[in-house]
mmCIF file of C-alpha atoms in Angstrom:
data_model
loop_
_atom_site.group_PDB
_atom_site.id
_atom_site.type_symbol
_atom_site.label_atom_id
_atom_site.label_comp_id
_atom_site.label_asym_id
_atom_site.label_seq_id
_atom_site.Cartn_x
_atom_site.Cartn_y
_atom_site.Cartn_z
ATOM 1 C CA MET A 1 -169.105 199.648 102.719
ATOM 2 C CA ILE A 2 -170.542 200.170 99.230
ATOM 3 C CA ARG A 3 -168.361 203.273 98.764
ATOM 4 C CA LYS A 4 -165.224 201.270 99.572
ATOM 5 C CA ILE A 5 -166.184 198.629 97.033
ATOM 6 C CA ILE A 6 -166.831 201.262 94.357
ATOM 7 C CA LEU A 7 -163.521 203.001 95.084
ATOM 8 C CA ALA A 8 -161.657 199.682 94.924
ATOM 9 C CA PHE A 9 -163.336 198.930 91.595
ATOM 10 C CA LEU A 10 -162.369 202.326 90.192
ATOM 11 C CA ILE A 11 -158.784 201.935 91.285
ATOM 12 C CA ALA A 12 -158.492 198.413 89.950
ATOM 13 C CA PHE A 13 -160.250 198.804 86.621
ATOM 14 C CA THR A 14 -160.212 202.404 85.423
ATOM 15 C CA GLY A 15 -156.639 203.555 85.806
ATOM 16 C CA VAL A 16 -157.410 205.803 88.762
ATOM 17 C CA SER A 17 -154.549 204.049 90.529
ATOM 18 C CA SER A 18 -152.029 206.077 88.510
ATOM 19 C CA ALA A 19 -153.517 209.280 89.911
ATOM 20 C CA LEU A 20 -153.119 207.894 93.419
ATOM 21 C CA ALA A 21 -149.576 206.579 92.888
ATOM 22 C CA VAL A 22 -146.736 207.688 95.099
ATOM 23 C CA THR A 23 -144.632 210.628 93.972
ATOM 24 C CA PRO A 24 -140.949 209.920 94.664
ATOM 25 C CA ALA A 25 -138.506 212.512 95.939
ATOM 26 C CA TYR A 26 -134.768 212.861 95.492
ATOM 27 C CA TYR A 27 -132.042 214.296 97.697
ATOM 28 C CA VAL A 28 -129.390 215.677 95.357
ATOM 29 C CA ALA A 29 -125.988 216.745 96.628
ATOM 30 C CA GLU A 30 -122.881 218.125 95.003
ATOM 31 C CA PHE A 31 -119.887 217.779 97.284
ATOM 32 C CA GLN A 32 -116.397 219.188 96.781
ATOM 33 C CA PRO A 33 -114.111 217.716 99.416
ATOM 34 C CA THR A 34 -111.495 219.907 101.045
ATOM 35 C CA ASP A 35 -110.378 217.126 103.411
ATOM 36 C CA ARG A 36 -110.890 213.591 102.095
ATOM 37 C CA GLU A 37 -110.034 212.015 105.448
ATOM 38 C CA ALA A 38 -112.487 214.180 107.398
ATOM 39 C CA ILE A 39 -115.474 213.088 105.275
ATOM 40 C CA LYS A 40 -114.936 209.373 105.972
ATOM 41 C CA PRO A 41 -117.017 209.252 109.203
ATOM 42 C CA TYR A 42 -119.920 210.941 107.373
ATOM 43 C CA SER A 43 -119.645 208.515 104.448
ATOM 44 C CA ALA A 44 -119.595 205.556 106.828
ATOM 45 C CA GLN A 45 -122.743 206.697 108.678
ATOM 46 C CA VAL A 46 -124.985 208.420 106.144
ATOM 47 C CA GLU A 47 -126.645 205.334 104.659
ATOM 48 C CA SER A 48 -127.735 204.115 108.088
ATOM 49 C CA THR A 49 -129.530 207.445 108.609
ATOM 50 C CA PHE A 50 -131.650 207.311 105.432
ATOM 51 C CA ARG A 51 -132.412 203.567 105.138
ATOM 52 C CA PRO A 52 -135.083 203.726 107.901
ATOM 53 C CA TYR A 53 -136.868 206.383 105.798
ATOM 54 C CA GLY A 54 -136.872 204.216 102.677
ATOM 55 C CA GLY A 55 -133.958 206.045 101.062
ATOM 56 C CA ARG A 56 -131.532 204.340 98.699
ATOM 57 C CA PHE A 57 -128.544 205.537 96.736
ATOM 58 C CA ILE A 58 -129.153 205.765 93.021
ATOM 59 C CA VAL A 59 -126.052 207.860 92.221
ATOM 60 C CA ARG A 60 -122.843 208.078 94.225
ATOM 61 C CA GLY A 61 -120.173 209.093 91.769
ATOM 62 C CA GLU A 62 -116.842 210.883 91.756
ATOM 63 C CA GLN A 63 -116.342 211.987 88.174
ATOM 64 C CA PRO A 64 -119.449 212.847 86.152
ATOM 65 C CA ASN A 65 -119.103 212.623 82.389
ATOM 66 C CA ILE A 66 -120.003 216.261 81.673
ATOM 67 C CA LYS A 67 -121.657 216.855 78.309
ATOM 68 C CA GLU A 68 -122.516 220.564 78.554
ATOM 69 C CA GLY A 69 -121.836 223.384 80.971
ATOM 70 C CA PHE A 70 -119.872 223.020 84.171
ATOM 71 C CA GLY A 71 -121.694 220.031 85.620
ATOM 72 C CA ALA A 72 -121.428 218.917 89.212
ATOM 73 C CA GLN A 73 -118.370 220.169 91.010
ATOM 74 C CA GLY A 74 -116.846 217.185 92.817
ATOM 75 C CA ARG A 75 -118.939 214.227 93.865
ATOM 76 C CA LEU A 76 -122.597 213.879 92.842
ATOM 77 C CA VAL A 77 -124.966 211.981 95.132
ATOM 78 C CA ILE A 78 -128.642 211.235 94.553
ATOM 79 C CA ILE A 79 -130.751 209.409 97.125
ATOM 80 C CA LYS A 80 -134.265 208.321 96.158
ATOM 81 C CA PHE A 81 -137.177 208.268 98.598
ATOM 82 C CA ASP A 82 -140.702 207.030 97.962
ATOM 83 C CA SER A 83 -142.183 210.385 98.994
ATOM 84 C CA LEU A 84 -141.298 213.985 99.712
ATOM 85 C CA LYS A 85 -142.354 213.488 103.330
ATOM 86 C CA GLN A 86 -139.907 210.613 103.793
ATOM 87 C CA ALA A 87 -137.071 212.689 102.317
ATOM 88 C CA GLN A 88 -137.858 215.669 104.527
ATOM 89 C CA ASP A 89 -138.311 213.503 107.619
ATOM 90 C CA TRP A 90 -134.896 211.940 106.995
ATOM 91 C CA TYR A 91 -133.168 215.285 106.413
ATOM 92 C CA ASN A 92 -134.675 216.705 109.616
ATOM 93 C CA SER A 93 -134.033 213.565 111.677
ATOM 94 C CA PRO A 94 -131.701 213.844 114.686
ATOM 95 C CA GLU A 95 -129.548 211.051 113.238
ATOM 96 C CA TYR A 96 -128.853 212.959 110.038
ATOM 97 C CA GLN A 97 -128.627 216.377 111.673
ATOM 98 C CA ASN A 98 -125.895 214.985 113.942
ATOM 99 C CA ILE A 99 -123.604 214.138 111.016
ATOM 100 C CA ILE A 100 -124.200 217.207 108.815
ATOM 101 C CA PRO A 101 -121.439 219.171 110.622
ATOM 102 C CA ILE A 102 -118.926 216.507 109.505
ATOM 103 C CA ARG A 103 -119.859 217.191 105.882
ATOM 104 C CA HIS A 104 -119.680 220.944 106.416
ATOM 105 C CA ARG A 105 -116.194 220.718 107.948
ATOM 106 C CA SER A 106 -114.799 218.504 105.220
ATOM 107 C CA GLY A 107 -115.944 220.238 102.053
ATOM 108 C CA ASN A 108 -118.351 222.478 100.193
ATOM 109 C CA SER A 109 -121.876 221.269 99.499
ATOM 110 C CA ARG A 110 -124.947 222.200 97.548
ATOM 111 C CA THR A 111 -127.949 220.063 98.472
ATOM 112 C CA TYR A 112 -131.557 219.898 97.311
ATOM 113 C CA ILE A 113 -134.664 217.836 97.846
ATOM 114 C CA VAL A 114 -136.808 217.677 94.723
ATOM 115 C CA GLU A 115 -140.066 215.930 93.998
ATOM 116 C CA GLY A 116 -140.133 213.438 91.148
ATOM 117 C CA LEU A 117 -142.865 212.766 88.633
ATOM 118 C CA PRO A 118 -146.179 211.359 89.914
ATOM 119 C CA GLY A 119 -147.439 207.999 88.823
ATOM 120 C CA GLN A 120 -144.224 206.104 89.398
ATOM 121 C CA GLU A 121 -144.333 202.905 91.385
ATOM 122 C CA PRO A 122 -141.965 202.866 94.374
ATOM 123 C CA ASP A 123 -138.803 200.791 93.922
ATOM 124 C CA LYS A 124 -138.454 197.683 96.001
ATOM 125 C CA PRO A 125 -135.449 198.111 98.343
#
């Protein structure tokens, strides 16, 4: 009991909480459509697959304003998760795995899951 009280004190008063903060993760996708009609079922379903894992769109754009280099080819999508585990669990979920073939059939993709910087507070959905 004493250890729990000491740990709570340390977290509350010494800044240790930043070391214990959640590290967010991001699913990043570049998508070049080859069939704009064929991607519509994927687009209609994808959000319902990641919401249960705490995911939320933070970028879903058609035309990036490229400043240097080639930039994203086609559409750029970034989905934020509160943790790497949540992002990986979503990507590997049966719900998402079932719609990936729609994306593959309707365009060319490059996708990544990357870990963000530690010490960030999770966003409130």
